[in-house]
PDB file of C-alpha atoms in Angstrom:
ATOM      1  CA  MET A   1       0.000   0.000   0.000  1.00  0.00           C
ATOM      2  CA  PRO A   2       1.477   3.401  -0.944  1.00  0.00           C
ATOM      3  CA  PHE A   3       2.238   5.985   1.707  1.00  0.00           C
ATOM      4  CA  GLU A   4       3.916   9.364   1.375  1.00  0.00           C
ATOM      5  CA  THR A   5       5.796  10.444   4.503  1.00  0.00           C
ATOM      6  CA  VAL A   6       5.944  14.146   5.366  1.00  0.00           C
ATOM      7  CA  GLY A   7       7.757  14.571   8.680  1.00  0.00           C
ATOM      8  CA  ASP A   8       5.955  12.151  10.980  1.00  0.00           C
ATOM      9  CA  LEU A   9       2.716  12.210   8.950  1.00  0.00           C
ATOM     10  CA  ARG A  10       2.198   9.092   6.812  1.00  0.00           C
ATOM     11  CA  ILE A  11      -0.410   9.854   4.146  1.00  0.00           C
ATOM     12  CA  TYR A  12      -2.052   6.845   2.567  1.00  0.00           C
ATOM     13  CA  TYR A  13      -3.096   7.260  -1.045  1.00  0.00           C
ATOM     14  CA  ALA A  14      -4.339   5.134  -3.924  1.00  0.00           C
ATOM     15  CA  THR A  15      -3.752   5.794  -7.609  1.00  0.00           C
ATOM     16  CA  ALA A  16      -5.517   4.836 -10.824  1.00  0.00           C
ATOM     17  CA  GLY A  17      -5.137   5.646 -14.488  1.00  0.00           C
ATOM     18  CA  SER A  18      -2.080   6.309 -16.609  1.00  0.00           C
ATOM     19  CA  PRO A  19       0.860   7.791 -14.677  1.00  0.00           C
ATOM     20  CA  THR A  20       1.465  10.114 -17.641  1.00  0.00           C
ATOM     21  CA  ALA A  21      -2.080  11.520 -17.703  1.00  0.00           C
ATOM     22  CA  PRO A  22      -2.899  14.923 -16.146  1.00  0.00           C
ATOM     23  CA  PRO A  23      -3.262  14.520 -12.346  1.00  0.00           C
ATOM     24  CA  LEU A  24      -6.654  14.705 -10.641  1.00  0.00           C
ATOM     25  CA  VAL A  25      -6.702  14.590  -6.824  1.00  0.00           C
ATOM     26  CA  LEU A  26      -9.924  13.444  -5.116  1.00  0.00           C
ATOM     27  CA  LEU A  27     -10.518  14.776  -1.579  1.00  0.00           C
ATOM     28  CA  HIS A  28     -13.124  13.100   0.610  1.00  0.00           C
ATOM     29  CA  GLY A  29     -15.330  14.703   3.240  1.00  0.00           C
ATOM     30  CA  PHE A  30     -14.902  14.610   7.015  1.00  0.00           C
ATOM     31  CA  GLY A  31     -15.530  11.097   8.332  1.00  0.00           C
ATOM     32  CA  GLY A  32     -14.928   9.503   4.942  1.00  0.00           C
ATOM     33  CA  CYS A  33     -11.808   8.110   3.335  1.00  0.00           C
ATOM     34  CA  GLY A  34     -10.456   7.627  -0.155  1.00  0.00           C
ATOM     35  CA  ASP A  35     -12.815   4.700  -0.670  1.00  0.00           C
ATOM     36  CA  SER A  36     -15.674   7.226  -0.646  1.00  0.00           C
ATOM     37  CA  TRP A  37     -14.778   7.924  -4.304  1.00  0.00           C
ATOM     38  CA  ARG A  38     -15.387   4.347  -5.491  1.00  0.00           C
ATOM     39  CA  ARG A  39     -18.066   5.552  -7.956  1.00  0.00           C
ATOM     40  CA  GLN A  40     -15.703   8.108  -9.482  1.00  0.00           C
ATOM     41  CA  ILE A  41     -12.280   6.437  -9.613  1.00  0.00           C
ATOM     42  CA  GLY A  42     -13.053   4.220 -12.602  1.00  0.00           C
ATOM     43  CA  PRO A  43     -14.659   6.836 -14.880  1.00  0.00           C
ATOM     44  CA  PHE A  44     -12.161   9.538 -13.949  1.00  0.00           C
ATOM     45  CA  SER A  45      -9.125   7.286 -14.412  1.00  0.00           C
ATOM     46  CA  GLU A  46     -10.016   6.830 -18.087  1.00  0.00           C
ATOM     47  CA  HIS A  47      -8.808  10.408 -18.616  1.00  0.00           C
ATOM     48  CA  TYR A  48      -6.624  11.298 -15.622  1.00  0.00           C
ATOM     49  CA  ARG A  49      -3.913  10.108 -13.278  1.00  0.00           C
ATOM     50  CA  VAL A  50      -6.218   9.868 -10.276  1.00  0.00           C
ATOM     51  CA  VAL A  51      -4.682  10.292  -6.804  1.00  0.00           C
ATOM     52  CA  VAL A  52      -6.960   9.498  -3.855  1.00  0.00           C
ATOM     53  CA  PRO A  53      -5.564  10.197  -0.373  1.00  0.00           C
ATOM     54  CA  ASP A  54      -6.980   9.472   3.054  1.00  0.00           C
ATOM     55  CA  MET A  55      -6.917  12.794   4.874  1.00  0.00           C
ATOM     56  CA  ARG A  56      -5.136  13.290   8.206  1.00  0.00           C
ATOM     57  CA  GLU A  57      -6.640  11.060  10.957  1.00  0.00           C
ATOM     58  CA  HIS A  58      -8.952   9.402   8.398  1.00  0.00           C
ATOM     59  CA  GLY A  59      -8.753   5.908   6.994  1.00  0.00           C
ATOM     60  CA  ARG A  60      -5.137   4.742   6.967  1.00  0.00           C
ATOM     61  CA  THR A  61      -3.450   8.157   7.463  1.00  0.00           C
ATOM     62  CA  ASN A  62      -2.151   8.919  10.941  1.00  0.00           C
ATOM     63  CA  ASN A  63      -2.320  12.210  12.842  1.00  0.00           C
ATOM     64  CA  PRO A  64       0.694  12.850  15.065  1.00  0.00           C
ATOM     65  CA  LEU A  65      -0.550  16.364  15.923  1.00  0.00           C
ATOM     66  CA  GLY A  66      -3.739  15.076  17.556  1.00  0.00           C
ATOM     67  CA  GLY A  67      -6.728  17.392  17.686  1.00  0.00           C
ATOM     68  CA  ALA A  68      -4.583  20.444  16.950  1.00  0.00           C
ATOM     69  CA  GLY A  69      -3.966  19.082  13.446  1.00  0.00           C
ATOM     70  CA  VAL A  70      -7.615  18.534  12.566  1.00  0.00           C
ATOM     71  CA  ASN A  71      -8.617  21.681  10.718  1.00  0.00           C
ATOM     72  CA  HIS A  72      -9.057  22.621   7.086  1.00  0.00           C
ATOM     73  CA  ARG A  73      -5.963  24.817   6.942  1.00  0.00           C
ATOM     74  CA  GLN A  74      -3.824  21.852   7.990  1.00  0.00           C
ATOM     75  CA  PHE A  75      -5.652  19.534   5.595  1.00  0.00           C
ATOM     76  CA  ALA A  76      -4.774  21.928   2.749  1.00  0.00           C
ATOM     77  CA  LEU A  77      -1.109  21.928   3.766  1.00  0.00           C
ATOM     78  CA  ASP A  78      -1.119  18.125   3.874  1.00  0.00           C
ATOM     79  CA  VAL A  79      -2.546  17.932   0.344  1.00  0.00           C
ATOM     80  CA  ALA A  80       0.054  20.368  -0.967  1.00  0.00           C
ATOM     81  CA  ASN A  81       2.837  18.377   0.721  1.00  0.00           C
ATOM     82  CA  LEU A  82       1.512  15.145  -0.779  1.00  0.00           C
ATOM     83  CA  CYS A  83       1.515  16.627  -4.270  1.00  0.00           C
ATOM     84  CA  ASP A  84       5.026  17.990  -3.791  1.00  0.00           C
ATOM     85  CA  GLY A  85       6.224  14.607  -2.578  1.00  0.00           C
ATOM     86  CA  LEU A  86       4.682  12.849  -5.584  1.00  0.00           C
ATOM     87  CA  GLY A  87       6.227  15.321  -7.988  1.00  0.00           C
ATOM     88  CA  ILE A  88       2.876  16.801  -9.014  1.00  0.00           C
ATOM     89  CA  GLY A  89       3.510  20.394 -10.002  1.00  0.00           C
ATOM     90  CA  ARG A  90       0.007  21.196 -11.265  1.00  0.00           C
ATOM     91  CA  ALA A  91      -3.268  19.313 -10.872  1.00  0.00           C
ATOM     92  CA  ALA A  92      -7.027  19.472 -10.797  1.00  0.00           C
ATOM     93  CA  PHE A  93      -8.731  18.856  -7.457  1.00  0.00           C
ATOM     94  CA  CYS A  94     -12.192  17.501  -6.751  1.00  0.00           C
ATOM     95  CA  GLY A  95     -13.570  17.559  -3.212  1.00  0.00           C
ATOM     96  CA  GLU A  96     -16.719  16.801  -1.279  1.00  0.00           C
ATOM     97  CA  SER A  97     -17.731  18.768   1.861  1.00  0.00           C
ATOM     98  CA  SER A  98     -14.498  19.111   3.893  1.00  0.00           C
ATOM     99  CA  GLY A  99     -12.627  18.118   0.747  1.00  0.00           C
ATOM    100  CA  SER A 100     -14.069  21.274  -0.813  1.00  0.00           C
ATOM    101  CA  ILE A 101     -13.556  23.532   2.206  1.00  0.00           C
ATOM    102  CA  LEU A 102      -9.829  22.772   2.402  1.00  0.00           C
ATOM    103  CA  GLN A 103      -9.499  23.808  -1.232  1.00  0.00           C
ATOM    104  CA  LEU A 104     -10.269  27.438  -0.368  1.00  0.00           C
ATOM    105  CA  THR A 105      -6.950  27.626   1.463  1.00  0.00           C
ATOM    106  CA  LEU A 106      -5.188  25.423  -1.095  1.00  0.00           C
ATOM    107  CA  ALA A 107      -6.251  27.561  -4.064  1.00  0.00           C
ATOM    108  CA  LEU A 108      -5.136  30.782  -2.376  1.00  0.00           C
ATOM    109  CA  ALA A 109      -1.886  29.460  -0.913  1.00  0.00           C
ATOM    110  CA  ARG A 110      -0.804  27.413  -3.955  1.00  0.00           C
ATOM    111  CA  PRO A 111      -2.134  28.946  -7.182  1.00  0.00           C
ATOM    112  CA  ASP A 112       0.845  27.337  -8.914  1.00  0.00           C
ATOM    113  CA  LEU A 113      -0.533  23.903  -7.991  1.00  0.00           C
ATOM    114  CA  VAL A 114      -4.283  24.314  -8.541  1.00  0.00           C
ATOM    115  CA  ALA A 115      -5.146  24.291 -12.240  1.00  0.00           C
ATOM    116  CA  ALA A 116      -8.877  23.672 -11.762  1.00  0.00           C
ATOM    117  CA  ALA A 117     -11.142  22.842  -8.833  1.00  0.00           C
ATOM    118  CA  VAL A 118     -14.441  21.090  -8.206  1.00  0.00           C
ATOM    119  CA  TRP A 119     -16.114  21.901  -4.907  1.00  0.00           C
ATOM    120  CA  SER A 120     -19.088  19.709  -4.037  1.00  0.00           C
ATOM    121  CA  SER A 121     -21.259  20.522  -0.997  1.00  0.00           C
ATOM    122  CA  GLY A 122     -18.811  23.166   0.152  1.00  0.00           C
ATOM    123  CA  THR A 123     -19.199  26.324   2.182  1.00  0.00           C
ATOM    124  CA  TYR A 124     -17.147  29.398   3.054  1.00  0.00           C
ATOM    125  CA  PHE A 125     -18.364  29.777   6.658  1.00  0.00           C
ATOM    126  CA  TRP A 126     -20.361  28.049   9.373  1.00  0.00           C
ATOM    127  CA  PRO A 127     -23.319  29.984  10.831  1.00  0.00           C
ATOM    128  CA  GLU A 128     -23.345  30.549  14.572  1.00  0.00           C
ATOM    129  CA  ASP A 129     -26.487  28.514  15.247  1.00  0.00           C
ATOM    130  CA  LEU A 130     -24.942  25.468  13.569  1.00  0.00           C
ATOM    131  CA  ARG A 131     -21.689  25.980  15.457  1.00  0.00           C
ATOM    132  CA  SER A 132     -23.554  26.085  18.762  1.00  0.00           C
ATOM    133  CA  THR A 133     -25.631  22.997  18.039  1.00  0.00           C
ATOM    134  CA  ASN A 134     -22.767  20.807  16.813  1.00  0.00           C
ATOM    135  CA  ALA A 135     -20.279  21.942  19.459  1.00  0.00           C
ATOM    136  CA  GLY A 136     -22.679  20.641  22.103  1.00  0.00           C
ATOM    137  CA  LEU A 137     -22.930  17.107  20.725  1.00  0.00           C
ATOM    138  CA  THR A 138     -21.468  14.062  22.424  1.00  0.00           C
ATOM    139  CA  VAL A 139     -19.646  11.400  20.429  1.00  0.00           C
ATOM    140  CA  ASP A 140     -22.463   8.890  20.830  1.00  0.00           C
ATOM    141  CA  ARG A 141     -25.140  11.450  19.971  1.00  0.00           C
ATOM    142  CA  LEU A 142     -23.237  12.453  16.845  1.00  0.00           C
ATOM    143  CA  ALA A 143     -22.951   8.816  15.764  1.00  0.00           C
ATOM    144  CA  ALA A 144     -26.681   8.283  16.318  1.00  0.00           C
ATOM    145  CA  GLU A 145     -27.637  11.403  14.350  1.00  0.00           C
ATOM    146  CA  LEU A 146     -25.374  10.585  11.420  1.00  0.00           C
ATOM    147  CA  PHE A 147     -25.697   6.818  11.242  1.00  0.00           C
ATOM    148  CA  GLY A 148     -28.789   5.856  13.221  1.00  0.00           C
ATOM    149  CA  SER A 149     -29.141   4.287  16.656  1.00  0.00           C
ATOM    150  CA  PRO A 150     -28.330   0.612  17.296  1.00  0.00           C
ATOM    151  CA  GLY A 151     -31.150  -1.865  16.900  1.00  0.00           C
ATOM    152  CA  PRO A 152     -33.102  -3.272  19.863  1.00  0.00           C
ATOM    153  CA  ASP A 153     -30.509  -6.010  20.291  1.00  0.00           C
ATOM    154  CA  GLY A 154     -27.649  -3.500  20.239  1.00  0.00           C
ATOM    155  CA  THR A 155     -26.634  -4.263  16.677  1.00  0.00           C
ATOM    156  CA  PRO A 156     -25.101  -1.141  15.090  1.00  0.00           C
ATOM    157  CA  SER A 157     -26.607   0.226  11.909  1.00  0.00           C
ATOM    158  CA  PRO A 158     -25.004  -0.769   8.570  1.00  0.00           C
ATOM    159  CA  ALA A 159     -24.059   2.892   8.002  1.00  0.00           C
ATOM    160  CA  PHE A 160     -22.216   3.017  11.321  1.00  0.00           C
ATOM    161  CA  VAL A 161     -20.429  -0.272  10.597  1.00  0.00           C
ATOM    162  CA  GLU A 162     -19.201   1.146   7.278  1.00  0.00           C
ATOM    163  CA  PHE A 163     -18.042   4.366   8.956  1.00  0.00           C
ATOM    164  CA  SER A 164     -16.205   2.735  11.862  1.00  0.00           C
ATOM    165  CA  SER A 165     -14.674   0.042   9.644  1.00  0.00           C
ATOM    166  CA  ALA A 166     -13.204   2.676   7.311  1.00  0.00           C
ATOM    167  CA  HIS A 167     -10.962   3.875  10.146  1.00  0.00           C
ATOM    168  CA  ALA A 168     -10.411   0.592  12.009  1.00  0.00           C
ATOM    169  CA  SER A 169      -6.843   0.155  10.765  1.00  0.00           C
ATOM    170  CA  GLN A 170      -5.885   2.743  13.416  1.00  0.00           C
ATOM    171  CA  GLY A 171      -7.791   0.956  16.177  1.00  0.00           C
ATOM    172  CA  GLU A 172     -11.269  -0.422  16.721  1.00  0.00           C
ATOM    173  CA  ASP A 173     -12.395   2.752  18.520  1.00  0.00           C
ATOM    174  CA  HIS A 174     -10.495   5.221  16.353  1.00  0.00           C
ATOM    175  CA  TRP A 175     -13.830   6.471  15.039  1.00  0.00           C
ATOM    176  CA  ARG A 176     -14.342   8.058  18.474  1.00  0.00           C
ATOM    177  CA  ASP A 177     -11.194  10.185  18.065  1.00  0.00           C
ATOM    178  CA  LEU A 178     -12.445  11.296  14.674  1.00  0.00           C
ATOM    179  CA  ALA A 179     -15.897  12.099  16.026  1.00  0.00           C
ATOM    180  CA  ARG A 180     -14.441  14.101  18.955  1.00  0.00           C
ATOM    181  CA  ASP A 181     -12.336  16.145  16.564  1.00  0.00           C
ATOM    182  CA  PHE A 182     -15.329  16.731  14.311  1.00  0.00           C
ATOM    183  CA  ILE A 183     -17.246  18.135  17.277  1.00  0.00           C
ATOM    184  CA  ALA A 184     -14.248  20.288  18.192  1.00  0.00           C
ATOM    185  CA  LEU A 185     -14.236  21.855  14.702  1.00  0.00           C
ATOM    186  CA  TRP A 186     -17.336  23.831  15.562  1.00  0.00           C
ATOM    187  CA  SER A 187     -15.542  25.680  18.352  1.00  0.00           C
ATOM    188  CA  HIS A 188     -12.665  26.790  16.115  1.00  0.00           C
ATOM    189  CA  PRO A 189     -12.312  30.453  15.221  1.00  0.00           C
ATOM    190  CA  HIS A 190     -13.390  31.129  11.642  1.00  0.00           C
ATOM    191  CA  ASP A 191      -9.856  31.581  10.343  1.00  0.00           C
ATOM    192  CA  ALA A 192      -8.738  28.166  11.593  1.00  0.00           C
ATOM    193  CA  ASP A 193     -10.700  26.596   8.747  1.00  0.00           C
ATOM    194  CA  PHE A 194     -11.658  29.355   6.301  1.00  0.00           C
ATOM    195  CA  PRO A 195      -9.998  32.287   4.541  1.00  0.00           C
ATOM    196  CA  ALA A 196     -11.648  35.666   4.980  1.00  0.00           C
ATOM    197  CA  GLU A 197     -14.577  36.277   2.641  1.00  0.00           C
ATOM    198  CA  THR A 198     -12.716  39.189   1.045  1.00  0.00           C
ATOM    199  CA  GLU A 199      -9.904  36.841   0.006  1.00  0.00           C
ATOM    200  CA  LEU A 200     -12.094  34.535  -2.052  1.00  0.00           C
ATOM    201  CA  ARG A 201     -12.129  36.800  -5.096  1.00  0.00           C
ATOM    202  CA  GLY A 202      -8.386  36.237  -5.281  1.00  0.00           C
ATOM    203  CA  ILE A 203      -8.832  32.586  -6.272  1.00  0.00           C
ATOM    204  CA  GLU A 204      -7.416  32.315  -9.797  1.00  0.00           C
ATOM    205  CA  ALA A 205      -8.333  28.746 -10.753  1.00  0.00           C
ATOM    206  CA  PRO A 206     -11.591  27.977 -12.557  1.00  0.00           C
ATOM    207  CA  VAL A 207     -14.046  26.444 -10.103  1.00  0.00           C
ATOM    208  CA  LEU A 208     -17.112  24.225 -10.514  1.00  0.00           C
ATOM    209  CA  LEU A 209     -19.511  24.393  -7.572  1.00  0.00           C
ATOM    210  CA  VAL A 210     -21.737  21.327  -7.318  1.00  0.00           C
ATOM    211  CA  HIS A 211     -24.579  21.317  -4.813  1.00  0.00           C
ATOM    212  CA  GLY A 212     -27.610  19.215  -4.006  1.00  0.00           C
ATOM    213  CA  ASP A 213     -30.930  21.037  -4.022  1.00  0.00           C
ATOM    214  CA  ARG A 214     -31.931  19.160  -0.857  1.00  0.00           C
ATOM    215  CA  ASP A 215     -28.717  19.538   1.115  1.00  0.00           C
ATOM    216  CA  ALA A 216     -29.873  19.825   4.731  1.00  0.00           C
ATOM    217  CA  SER A 217     -26.350  20.498   6.052  1.00  0.00           C
ATOM    218  CA  ILE A 218     -25.455  23.382   3.736  1.00  0.00           C
ATOM    219  CA  PRO A 219     -28.578  24.875   2.121  1.00  0.00           C
ATOM    220  CA  VAL A 220     -28.389  25.542  -1.595  1.00  0.00           C
ATOM    221  CA  GLU A 221     -29.147  29.214  -0.936  1.00  0.00           C
ATOM    222  CA  ARG A 222     -25.727  29.523   0.718  1.00  0.00           C
ATOM    223  CA  ALA A 223     -24.122  27.937  -2.312  1.00  0.00           C
ATOM    224  CA  VAL A 224     -25.758  30.615  -4.482  1.00  0.00           C
ATOM    225  CA  ARG A 225     -24.113  33.307  -2.351  1.00  0.00           C
ATOM    226  CA  PHE A 226     -20.849  31.364  -2.450  1.00  0.00           C
ATOM    227  CA  ARG A 227     -20.914  31.427  -6.229  1.00  0.00           C
ATOM    228  CA  GLN A 228     -21.389  35.212  -6.212  1.00  0.00           C
ATOM    229  CA  LEU A 229     -18.167  35.657  -4.244  1.00  0.00           C
ATOM    230  CA  LEU A 230     -16.032  33.843  -6.809  1.00  0.00           C
ATOM    231  CA  GLU A 231     -14.723  35.253 -10.073  1.00  0.00           C
ATOM    232  CA  HIS A 232     -14.197  32.203 -12.304  1.00  0.00           C
ATOM    233  CA  THR A 233     -17.000  29.860 -11.358  1.00  0.00           C
ATOM    234  CA  GLU A 234     -19.614  27.570 -12.848  1.00  0.00           C
ATOM    235  CA  PHE A 235     -22.534  26.378 -10.733  1.00  0.00           C
ATOM    236  CA  CYS A 236     -24.318  23.034 -10.986  1.00  0.00           C
ATOM    237  CA  VAL A 237     -27.334  22.206  -8.793  1.00  0.00           C
ATOM    238  CA  LEU A 238     -28.305  18.520  -8.840  1.00  0.00           C
ATOM    239  CA  PRO A 239     -32.002  17.663  -8.331  1.00  0.00           C
ATOM    240  CA  ASN A 240     -33.290  15.417  -5.542  1.00  0.00           C
ATOM    241  CA  THR A 241     -29.811  15.403  -4.016  1.00  0.00           C
ATOM    242  CA  GLY A 242     -28.623  15.894  -0.450  1.00  0.00           C
ATOM    243  CA  HIS A 243     -25.184  16.554   1.010  1.00  0.00           C
ATOM    244  CA  ASN A 244     -23.236  13.898  -0.915  1.00  0.00           C
ATOM    245  CA  PRO A 245     -23.714  14.327  -4.690  1.00  0.00           C
ATOM    246  CA  PRO A 246     -20.828  11.995  -5.684  1.00  0.00           C
ATOM    247  CA  GLU A 247     -22.534   9.110  -3.879  1.00  0.00           C
ATOM    248  CA  GLU A 248     -26.190  10.024  -4.374  1.00  0.00           C
ATOM    249  CA  GLN A 249     -26.028  11.028  -8.046  1.00  0.00           C
ATOM    250  CA  PRO A 250     -22.810   9.533  -9.447  1.00  0.00           C
ATOM    251  CA  SER A 251     -23.834   9.626 -13.105  1.00  0.00           C
ATOM    252  CA  LEU A 252     -24.895  13.275 -13.023  1.00  0.00           C
ATOM    253  CA  PHE A 253     -21.956  14.255 -10.840  1.00  0.00           C
ATOM    254  CA  ASN A 254     -19.371  12.429 -12.937  1.00  0.00           C
ATOM    255  CA  GLY A 255     -20.738  13.869 -16.157  1.00  0.00           C
ATOM    256  CA  ALA A 256     -20.670  17.436 -14.833  1.00  0.00           C
ATOM    257  CA  VAL A 257     -17.126  17.070 -13.491  1.00  0.00           C
ATOM    258  CA  LEU A 258     -15.742  15.468 -16.636  1.00  0.00           C
ATOM    259  CA  ASP A 259     -17.330  18.131 -18.834  1.00  0.00           C
ATOM    260  CA  PHE A 260     -15.929  20.942 -16.678  1.00  0.00           C
ATOM    261  CA  LEU A 261     -12.436  19.455 -16.537  1.00  0.00           C
ATOM    262  CA  GLN A 262     -12.402  18.805 -20.271  1.00  0.00           C
ATOM    263  CA  ARG A 263     -13.042  22.486 -20.940  1.00  0.00           C
ATOM    264  CA  HIS A 264     -10.989  24.052 -18.148  1.00  0.00           C
ATOM    265  CA  TYR A 265      -8.184  21.569 -17.464  1.00  0.00           C
ATOM    266  CA  LEU A 266      -7.483  19.099 -20.237  1.00  0.00           C
ATOM    267  CA  ALA A 267      -7.557  21.897 -22.792  1.00  0.00           C
ATOM    268  CA  ALA A 268      -5.019  23.936 -20.820  1.00  0.00           C
ATOM    269  CA  PRO A 269      -1.408  23.493 -22.042  1.00  0.00           C
ATOM    270  CA  GLU A 270      -0.059  23.424 -18.456  1.00  0.00           C
ATOM    271  CA  ALA A 271      -2.124  20.318 -17.479  1.00  0.00           C
ATOM    272  CA  THR A 272       0.812  18.097 -16.512  1.00  0.00           C
TER     273      THR A 272
END
């Protein structure tokens, strides 16, 4: 299994497609892992060198910094370090939820690296009411809300089994560390995870925003405002879709992403 070591961080990543094709890096959401892109890796690898990391503390990637390292600014730095270590000088990036949020920092800090970007179910801030609600959750309450409560006999839900198993290589109860750090995110100051709103117009790369019209976590109305803050942006709203378009609507999502990248990345002479 391939790992890239940066200091004492060991980033697990998978690859697919021709090693000489233009690179495309897929960035999963919080609580997921690289396997979350199983519906995209095959179609995307027909055109791209696909690189699919597990983010810090997720899946098979460790987190020597503990909770202090679990923020979107650090995630962006980790992605940049991975690309540098793999010799990727310029790439397209496609993220979902946290995998989109981290790209705000990445696009501003490393315009040399980001040739094009797809942000699915992303946001540029967290409202105070959501911060307050989520910061007050317990680990077990969070698990129940996201994955459903155990059955009458104590059997965990299939969704919870999939979630906890994705991170079990770091310990059977590693999911609890991840859940605690997710709860802690909501108490961070804004700039621990997001650039200032005024900075967003400085993003040079072409961006595709993809959003579900029924996203209960990040309402589509916020995505509309998000689009208005960005200079070089296309906006795709998928019907009957919640917070995870790549999983819920893979055919529509894949088609929109491939079309966007064909026009804004493959056609660019610096796509290497």
